[in-house]
Short mmCIF file of N, CA and C in Angstrom, two decimals:
data_model
loop_
_atom_site.label_atom_id
_atom_site.label_comp_id
_atom_site.label_asym_id
_atom_site.label_seq_id
_atom_site.Cartn_x
_atom_site.Cartn_y
_atom_site.Cartn_z
N UNK A 1 -222.64 75.44 -96.57
CA UNK A 1 -223.18 74.10 -96.39
C UNK A 1 -223.89 73.98 -95.04
N UNK A 2 -224.91 73.16 -95.00
CA UNK A 2 -225.66 72.95 -93.76
C UNK A 2 -224.82 72.19 -92.75
N UNK A 3 -224.97 72.56 -91.50
CA UNK A 3 -224.26 71.86 -90.44
C UNK A 3 -225.26 71.03 -89.64
N UNK A 4 -225.01 69.76 -89.51
CA UNK A 4 -225.88 68.89 -88.72
C UNK A 4 -225.70 69.20 -87.24
N UNK A 5 -226.65 68.82 -86.45
CA UNK A 5 -226.56 69.02 -85.01
C UNK A 5 -225.39 68.22 -84.43
N UNK A 6 -224.95 68.65 -83.27
CA UNK A 6 -223.89 67.94 -82.57
C UNK A 6 -224.54 67.22 -81.38
N UNK A 7 -224.80 65.93 -81.54
CA UNK A 7 -225.53 65.15 -80.54
C UNK A 7 -224.83 65.16 -79.18
N UNK A 8 -223.51 65.12 -79.15
CA UNK A 8 -222.82 65.10 -77.86
C UNK A 8 -222.96 66.45 -77.14
N UNK A 9 -222.97 67.55 -77.90
CA UNK A 9 -223.17 68.85 -77.27
C UNK A 9 -224.60 68.99 -76.75
N UNK A 10 -225.58 68.51 -77.50
CA UNK A 10 -226.97 68.54 -77.05
C UNK A 10 -227.11 67.72 -75.76
N UNK A 11 -226.49 66.56 -75.71
CA UNK A 11 -226.53 65.71 -74.53
C UNK A 11 -225.91 66.42 -73.32
N UNK A 12 -224.81 67.12 -73.53
CA UNK A 12 -224.16 67.87 -72.43
C UNK A 12 -225.11 68.91 -71.85
N UNK A 13 -225.81 69.65 -72.73
CA UNK A 13 -226.75 70.67 -72.25
C UNK A 13 -227.90 70.01 -71.51
N UNK A 14 -228.42 68.93 -72.05
CA UNK A 14 -229.53 68.22 -71.38
C UNK A 14 -229.13 67.74 -69.99
N UNK A 15 -227.85 67.45 -69.79
CA UNK A 15 -227.40 66.99 -68.48
C UNK A 15 -227.01 68.14 -67.55
N UNK A 16 -227.14 69.38 -68.05
CA UNK A 16 -226.94 70.54 -67.18
C UNK A 16 -225.67 71.33 -67.39
N UNK A 17 -224.91 71.02 -68.43
CA UNK A 17 -223.66 71.75 -68.69
C UNK A 17 -223.91 72.92 -69.64
N UNK A 18 -223.21 74.02 -69.40
CA UNK A 18 -223.23 75.15 -70.32
C UNK A 18 -222.51 74.74 -71.59
N UNK A 19 -222.83 75.44 -72.68
CA UNK A 19 -222.22 75.08 -73.96
C UNK A 19 -222.25 76.29 -74.88
N UNK A 20 -221.51 77.32 -74.52
CA UNK A 20 -221.46 78.54 -75.33
C UNK A 20 -220.83 78.23 -76.68
N UNK A 21 -221.43 78.78 -77.74
CA UNK A 21 -220.90 78.61 -79.08
C UNK A 21 -221.10 77.22 -79.67
N UNK A 22 -221.96 76.44 -79.09
CA UNK A 22 -222.16 75.06 -79.55
C UNK A 22 -223.16 74.98 -80.70
N UNK A 23 -223.13 73.85 -81.42
CA UNK A 23 -224.07 73.58 -82.50
C UNK A 23 -225.19 72.69 -81.95
N UNK A 24 -226.27 73.34 -81.52
CA UNK A 24 -227.40 72.65 -80.91
C UNK A 24 -228.61 72.66 -81.84
N UNK A 25 -228.35 72.71 -83.13
CA UNK A 25 -229.38 72.74 -84.17
C UNK A 25 -230.39 71.62 -83.96
N UNK A 26 -231.67 72.00 -83.93
CA UNK A 26 -232.79 71.06 -83.76
C UNK A 26 -232.70 70.25 -82.46
N UNK A 27 -232.03 70.79 -81.47
CA UNK A 27 -231.93 70.09 -80.19
C UNK A 27 -233.28 69.98 -79.49
N UNK A 28 -233.51 68.85 -78.84
CA UNK A 28 -234.75 68.63 -78.10
C UNK A 28 -234.48 68.91 -76.62
N UNK A 29 -234.94 70.10 -76.18
CA UNK A 29 -234.79 70.50 -74.79
C UNK A 29 -236.17 70.64 -74.13
N UNK A 30 -237.18 70.04 -74.74
CA UNK A 30 -238.55 70.11 -74.21
C UNK A 30 -238.59 69.53 -72.80
N UNK A 31 -239.21 70.26 -71.90
CA UNK A 31 -239.36 69.80 -70.52
C UNK A 31 -238.10 69.88 -69.68
N UNK A 32 -237.01 70.39 -70.23
CA UNK A 32 -235.75 70.48 -69.50
C UNK A 32 -235.84 71.50 -68.38
N UNK A 33 -235.36 71.17 -67.21
CA UNK A 33 -235.33 72.10 -66.07
C UNK A 33 -233.88 72.30 -65.65
N UNK A 34 -233.29 73.39 -66.14
CA UNK A 34 -231.91 73.76 -65.83
C UNK A 34 -231.85 75.26 -65.66
N UNK A 35 -231.08 75.75 -64.71
CA UNK A 35 -230.94 77.18 -64.50
C UNK A 35 -229.49 77.59 -64.66
N UNK A 36 -229.29 78.83 -65.11
CA UNK A 36 -227.97 79.40 -65.19
C UNK A 36 -227.08 78.87 -66.29
N UNK A 37 -227.65 78.26 -67.32
CA UNK A 37 -226.83 77.75 -68.42
C UNK A 37 -226.32 78.89 -69.29
N UNK A 38 -225.13 78.75 -69.82
CA UNK A 38 -224.58 79.71 -70.77
C UNK A 38 -224.59 79.06 -72.15
N UNK A 39 -225.53 79.52 -72.98
CA UNK A 39 -225.64 79.04 -74.36
C UNK A 39 -225.38 80.18 -75.33
N UNK A 40 -224.66 81.19 -74.88
CA UNK A 40 -224.35 82.37 -75.70
C UNK A 40 -223.66 81.95 -76.99
N UNK A 41 -224.10 82.57 -78.08
CA UNK A 41 -223.47 82.32 -79.37
C UNK A 41 -223.74 80.95 -79.95
N UNK A 42 -224.62 80.19 -79.34
CA UNK A 42 -224.90 78.84 -79.83
C UNK A 42 -225.88 78.85 -80.99
N UNK A 43 -225.82 77.82 -81.79
CA UNK A 43 -226.76 77.63 -82.89
C UNK A 43 -227.90 76.76 -82.36
N UNK A 44 -229.02 77.41 -82.07
CA UNK A 44 -230.18 76.74 -81.51
C UNK A 44 -231.35 76.73 -82.48
N UNK A 45 -231.06 76.97 -83.74
CA UNK A 45 -232.12 77.05 -84.73
C UNK A 45 -232.97 75.78 -84.73
N UNK A 46 -234.28 75.97 -84.76
CA UNK A 46 -235.27 74.89 -84.79
C UNK A 46 -235.22 73.99 -83.55
N UNK A 47 -234.65 74.48 -82.47
CA UNK A 47 -234.63 73.70 -81.22
C UNK A 47 -236.01 73.75 -80.57
N UNK A 48 -236.28 72.79 -79.72
CA UNK A 48 -237.55 72.71 -79.01
C UNK A 48 -237.31 72.91 -77.51
N UNK A 49 -237.85 74.03 -76.99
CA UNK A 49 -237.76 74.35 -75.57
C UNK A 49 -239.14 74.28 -74.91
N UNK A 50 -240.11 73.64 -75.55
CA UNK A 50 -241.48 73.59 -75.03
C UNK A 50 -241.51 73.10 -73.59
N UNK A 51 -242.21 73.85 -72.75
CA UNK A 51 -242.42 73.53 -71.34
C UNK A 51 -241.13 73.38 -70.54
N UNK A 52 -240.04 73.95 -71.04
CA UNK A 52 -238.78 73.90 -70.28
C UNK A 52 -238.74 75.05 -69.27
N UNK A 53 -237.90 74.91 -68.28
CA UNK A 53 -237.66 75.96 -67.28
C UNK A 53 -236.15 76.21 -67.28
N UNK A 54 -235.77 77.37 -67.81
CA UNK A 54 -234.34 77.68 -67.96
C UNK A 54 -234.08 79.10 -67.44
N UNK A 55 -234.38 79.32 -66.18
CA UNK A 55 -234.19 80.63 -65.56
C UNK A 55 -232.71 81.01 -65.50
N UNK A 56 -232.47 82.31 -65.58
CA UNK A 56 -231.12 82.89 -65.45
C UNK A 56 -230.13 82.28 -66.44
N UNK A 57 -230.60 81.91 -67.62
CA UNK A 57 -229.73 81.36 -68.65
C UNK A 57 -229.34 82.43 -69.66
N UNK A 58 -228.21 82.23 -70.32
CA UNK A 58 -227.71 83.21 -71.29
C UNK A 58 -227.81 82.68 -72.71
N UNK A 59 -228.53 83.46 -73.53
CA UNK A 59 -228.71 83.16 -74.94
C UNK A 59 -228.18 84.31 -75.80
N UNK A 60 -227.26 85.10 -75.26
CA UNK A 60 -226.71 86.26 -75.95
C UNK A 60 -226.12 85.84 -77.29
N UNK A 61 -226.50 86.57 -78.35
CA UNK A 61 -225.99 86.32 -79.71
C UNK A 61 -226.31 84.92 -80.23
N UNK A 62 -227.25 84.22 -79.64
CA UNK A 62 -227.60 82.88 -80.11
C UNK A 62 -228.49 82.94 -81.35
N UNK A 63 -228.36 81.95 -82.22
CA UNK A 63 -229.22 81.81 -83.39
C UNK A 63 -230.39 80.93 -82.96
N UNK A 64 -231.52 81.59 -82.67
CA UNK A 64 -232.71 80.87 -82.19
C UNK A 64 -233.85 80.98 -83.19
N UNK A 65 -233.50 81.11 -84.47
CA UNK A 65 -234.54 81.19 -85.49
C UNK A 65 -235.37 79.91 -85.50
N UNK A 66 -236.69 80.11 -85.68
CA UNK A 66 -237.63 78.99 -85.82
C UNK A 66 -237.69 78.08 -84.58
N UNK A 67 -237.32 78.63 -83.42
CA UNK A 67 -237.35 77.87 -82.17
C UNK A 67 -238.79 77.72 -81.67
N UNK A 68 -239.10 76.59 -81.11
CA UNK A 68 -240.40 76.34 -80.47
C UNK A 68 -240.18 76.37 -78.96
N UNK A 69 -240.91 77.26 -78.28
CA UNK A 69 -240.73 77.38 -76.83
C UNK A 69 -242.07 77.50 -76.11
N UNK A 70 -243.08 76.80 -76.58
CA UNK A 70 -244.41 76.89 -76.00
C UNK A 70 -244.37 76.66 -74.48
N UNK A 71 -244.89 77.64 -73.73
CA UNK A 71 -245.04 77.50 -72.29
C UNK A 71 -243.75 77.45 -71.50
N UNK A 72 -242.63 77.81 -72.10
CA UNK A 72 -241.34 77.77 -71.41
C UNK A 72 -241.20 78.92 -70.42
N UNK A 73 -240.33 78.75 -69.44
CA UNK A 73 -240.05 79.77 -68.44
C UNK A 73 -238.57 80.16 -68.55
N UNK A 74 -238.35 81.42 -68.91
CA UNK A 74 -236.99 81.96 -69.06
C UNK A 74 -236.82 83.17 -68.16
N UNK A 75 -237.26 83.10 -66.94
CA UNK A 75 -237.18 84.23 -66.01
C UNK A 75 -235.74 84.70 -65.84
N UNK A 76 -235.54 86.01 -65.94
CA UNK A 76 -234.22 86.65 -65.75
C UNK A 76 -233.14 86.08 -66.66
N UNK A 77 -233.51 85.66 -67.86
CA UNK A 77 -232.54 85.16 -68.83
C UNK A 77 -232.10 86.29 -69.76
N UNK A 78 -230.99 86.08 -70.45
CA UNK A 78 -230.43 87.12 -71.32
C UNK A 78 -230.50 86.68 -72.78
N UNK A 79 -231.33 87.40 -73.55
CA UNK A 79 -231.49 87.16 -74.98
C UNK A 79 -230.93 88.32 -75.80
N UNK A 80 -230.04 89.12 -75.21
CA UNK A 80 -229.54 90.29 -75.93
C UNK A 80 -228.85 89.86 -77.23
N UNK A 81 -229.23 90.54 -78.30
CA UNK A 81 -228.71 90.32 -79.65
C UNK A 81 -228.96 88.91 -80.19
N UNK A 82 -229.86 88.17 -79.57
CA UNK A 82 -230.23 86.84 -80.09
C UNK A 82 -231.13 87.01 -81.32
N UNK A 83 -231.06 86.06 -82.23
CA UNK A 83 -231.91 86.08 -83.41
C UNK A 83 -233.09 85.15 -83.16
N UNK A 84 -234.26 85.74 -82.87
CA UNK A 84 -235.47 84.97 -82.58
C UNK A 84 -236.45 85.01 -83.75
N UNK A 85 -235.95 85.23 -84.95
CA UNK A 85 -236.80 85.31 -86.14
C UNK A 85 -237.69 84.07 -86.25
N UNK A 86 -238.99 84.32 -86.37
CA UNK A 86 -240.01 83.28 -86.54
C UNK A 86 -240.06 82.26 -85.41
N UNK A 87 -239.57 82.64 -84.23
CA UNK A 87 -239.67 81.75 -83.07
C UNK A 87 -241.11 81.75 -82.54
N UNK A 88 -241.51 80.66 -81.96
CA UNK A 88 -242.82 80.57 -81.32
C UNK A 88 -242.62 80.62 -79.81
N UNK A 89 -242.89 81.79 -79.24
CA UNK A 89 -242.77 82.00 -77.80
C UNK A 89 -244.17 82.13 -77.20
N UNK A 90 -245.08 81.30 -77.65
CA UNK A 90 -246.46 81.31 -77.18
C UNK A 90 -246.51 80.88 -75.71
N UNK A 91 -247.08 81.73 -74.87
CA UNK A 91 -247.23 81.41 -73.45
C UNK A 91 -245.93 81.40 -72.67
N UNK A 92 -244.88 82.00 -73.21
CA UNK A 92 -243.57 82.00 -72.55
C UNK A 92 -243.52 83.05 -71.46
N UNK A 93 -242.84 82.73 -70.37
CA UNK A 93 -242.65 83.64 -69.24
C UNK A 93 -241.25 84.24 -69.35
N UNK A 94 -241.18 85.56 -69.59
CA UNK A 94 -239.91 86.24 -69.81
C UNK A 94 -239.71 87.39 -68.81
N UNK A 95 -240.35 87.31 -67.66
CA UNK A 95 -240.22 88.38 -66.67
C UNK A 95 -238.76 88.53 -66.24
N UNK A 96 -238.25 89.76 -66.30
CA UNK A 96 -236.88 90.04 -65.89
C UNK A 96 -235.84 89.67 -66.94
N UNK A 97 -236.27 89.19 -68.10
CA UNK A 97 -235.32 88.81 -69.15
C UNK A 97 -234.91 90.02 -69.97
N UNK A 98 -233.68 89.99 -70.48
CA UNK A 98 -233.11 91.06 -71.28
C UNK A 98 -233.24 90.71 -72.76
N UNK A 99 -233.94 91.58 -73.50
CA UNK A 99 -234.13 91.37 -74.94
C UNK A 99 -233.49 92.49 -75.75
N UNK A 100 -232.49 93.17 -75.20
CA UNK A 100 -231.81 94.27 -75.89
C UNK A 100 -231.23 93.82 -77.21
N UNK A 101 -231.63 94.49 -78.28
CA UNK A 101 -231.06 94.21 -79.59
C UNK A 101 -231.45 92.88 -80.20
N UNK A 102 -232.37 92.15 -79.59
CA UNK A 102 -232.80 90.86 -80.14
C UNK A 102 -233.62 91.08 -81.41
N UNK A 103 -233.44 90.22 -82.39
CA UNK A 103 -234.24 90.27 -83.62
C UNK A 103 -235.52 89.49 -83.36
N UNK A 104 -236.64 90.21 -83.33
CA UNK A 104 -237.93 89.60 -83.03
C UNK A 104 -238.83 89.50 -84.26
N UNK A 105 -238.26 89.57 -85.44
CA UNK A 105 -239.04 89.51 -86.68
C UNK A 105 -239.83 88.21 -86.76
N UNK A 106 -241.16 88.34 -86.79
CA UNK A 106 -242.01 87.17 -86.92
C UNK A 106 -242.17 86.34 -85.65
N UNK A 107 -241.62 86.79 -84.52
CA UNK A 107 -241.74 86.04 -83.28
C UNK A 107 -243.17 86.12 -82.75
N UNK A 108 -243.74 84.99 -82.39
CA UNK A 108 -245.11 84.93 -81.86
C UNK A 108 -245.05 84.92 -80.34
N UNK A 109 -245.53 86.02 -79.74
CA UNK A 109 -245.57 86.16 -78.29
C UNK A 109 -246.99 86.06 -77.74
N UNK A 110 -247.87 85.35 -78.42
CA UNK A 110 -249.24 85.21 -77.93
C UNK A 110 -249.24 84.62 -76.53
N UNK A 111 -249.91 85.28 -75.61
CA UNK A 111 -250.00 84.81 -74.23
C UNK A 111 -248.71 84.90 -73.43
N UNK A 112 -247.67 85.51 -73.99
CA UNK A 112 -246.38 85.60 -73.29
C UNK A 112 -246.41 86.69 -72.22
N UNK A 113 -245.61 86.49 -71.19
CA UNK A 113 -245.49 87.45 -70.08
C UNK A 113 -244.18 88.22 -70.27
N UNK A 114 -244.31 89.46 -70.75
CA UNK A 114 -243.15 90.32 -71.01
C UNK A 114 -243.21 91.60 -70.18
N UNK A 115 -244.12 91.66 -69.24
CA UNK A 115 -244.38 92.89 -68.50
C UNK A 115 -243.11 93.49 -67.89
N UNK A 116 -242.26 92.67 -67.33
CA UNK A 116 -241.03 93.16 -66.71
C UNK A 116 -239.77 92.80 -67.48
N UNK A 117 -239.92 92.49 -68.77
CA UNK A 117 -238.75 92.26 -69.62
C UNK A 117 -238.02 93.59 -69.82
N UNK A 118 -236.72 93.53 -69.99
CA UNK A 118 -235.94 94.75 -70.17
C UNK A 118 -235.34 94.79 -71.57
N UNK A 119 -234.97 96.00 -72.01
CA UNK A 119 -234.31 96.18 -73.28
C UNK A 119 -235.22 96.13 -74.50
N UNK A 120 -236.51 95.96 -74.29
CA UNK A 120 -237.46 95.91 -75.40
C UNK A 120 -237.72 97.31 -75.95
N UNK A 121 -237.83 97.41 -77.26
CA UNK A 121 -238.23 98.67 -77.88
C UNK A 121 -239.52 98.46 -78.65
N UNK A 122 -240.23 99.55 -78.89
CA UNK A 122 -241.44 99.45 -79.70
C UNK A 122 -241.11 98.97 -81.10
N UNK A 123 -239.96 99.38 -81.62
CA UNK A 123 -239.53 98.95 -82.96
C UNK A 123 -239.39 97.43 -83.03
N UNK A 124 -238.82 96.82 -81.99
CA UNK A 124 -238.70 95.36 -81.95
C UNK A 124 -240.09 94.71 -81.95
N UNK A 125 -240.96 95.23 -81.08
CA UNK A 125 -242.30 94.64 -80.96
C UNK A 125 -243.12 94.80 -82.23
N UNK A 126 -242.87 95.87 -82.99
CA UNK A 126 -243.59 96.07 -84.25
C UNK A 126 -243.30 94.96 -85.25
N UNK A 127 -242.19 94.26 -85.10
CA UNK A 127 -241.81 93.17 -86.00
C UNK A 127 -242.34 91.81 -85.53
N UNK A 128 -242.84 91.76 -84.29
CA UNK A 128 -243.34 90.52 -83.69
C UNK A 128 -244.87 90.55 -83.69
N UNK A 129 -245.48 89.57 -83.06
CA UNK A 129 -246.93 89.59 -82.91
C UNK A 129 -247.32 88.94 -81.58
N UNK A 130 -248.53 89.24 -81.15
CA UNK A 130 -249.06 88.70 -79.90
C UNK A 130 -250.57 88.70 -79.94
N UNK A 131 -251.17 88.61 -78.76
CA UNK A 131 -252.62 88.65 -78.67
C UNK A 131 -253.03 89.40 -77.42
N UNK A 132 -254.32 89.39 -77.10
CA UNK A 132 -254.82 90.14 -75.94
C UNK A 132 -254.28 89.59 -74.62
N UNK A 133 -253.78 88.38 -74.59
CA UNK A 133 -253.22 87.80 -73.37
C UNK A 133 -251.73 88.11 -73.19
N UNK A 134 -251.10 88.72 -74.19
CA UNK A 134 -249.68 89.08 -74.10
C UNK A 134 -249.55 90.27 -73.15
N UNK A 135 -248.69 90.16 -72.14
CA UNK A 135 -248.46 91.29 -71.24
C UNK A 135 -247.14 91.95 -71.61
N UNK A 136 -247.17 93.28 -71.72
CA UNK A 136 -246.03 94.06 -72.18
C UNK A 136 -245.65 95.13 -71.17
N UNK A 137 -244.44 95.67 -71.28
CA UNK A 137 -244.08 96.82 -70.45
C UNK A 137 -245.04 97.98 -70.72
N UNK A 138 -245.26 98.79 -69.72
CA UNK A 138 -246.21 99.91 -69.80
C UNK A 138 -245.93 100.77 -71.04
N UNK A 139 -247.01 101.08 -71.74
CA UNK A 139 -246.93 101.97 -72.90
C UNK A 139 -246.55 101.29 -74.20
N UNK A 140 -246.27 100.01 -74.17
CA UNK A 140 -245.89 99.30 -75.39
C UNK A 140 -247.09 98.51 -75.93
N UNK A 141 -247.03 98.23 -77.22
CA UNK A 141 -248.08 97.44 -77.86
C UNK A 141 -247.43 96.49 -78.84
N UNK A 142 -248.21 95.50 -79.27
CA UNK A 142 -247.69 94.49 -80.20
C UNK A 142 -248.78 94.20 -81.23
N UNK A 143 -248.42 94.06 -82.50
CA UNK A 143 -249.42 93.71 -83.51
C UNK A 143 -250.04 92.34 -83.23
N UNK A 144 -251.29 92.20 -83.65
CA UNK A 144 -251.98 90.91 -83.48
C UNK A 144 -251.45 89.89 -84.47
N UNK A 145 -251.38 88.64 -84.01
CA UNK A 145 -250.94 87.56 -84.90
C UNK A 145 -252.04 87.18 -85.86
#
């Protein structure tokens, strides 16, 4: 059965509290400026992180399918084993972020800054897409969207 979002948990995150394992389904975090949050294992499917700044945050094992994150800044954040299937990471800044084992199937990285991201494999990038403005670690490539 579908689980509705938990409004009180979304409100806690918006006010700056970590919320590992929370149900943040369709949460509106657009424009949010918070650093060091722990959202590991949270359900963030269809959440909106557009133009947010969430440096040094943890999204390990999070369900981030269909997430919108246009222009967001996730510098030095941890997305290891996160599910980013069909996420829109257009123009996202991911320098220093860990993407080890993340599911990038259908993720749009057009214009994203991934040059110093860690844990990325060519196999992961083959499942995602980008454009000529996408910056990648040396020797890697990404299919065009």
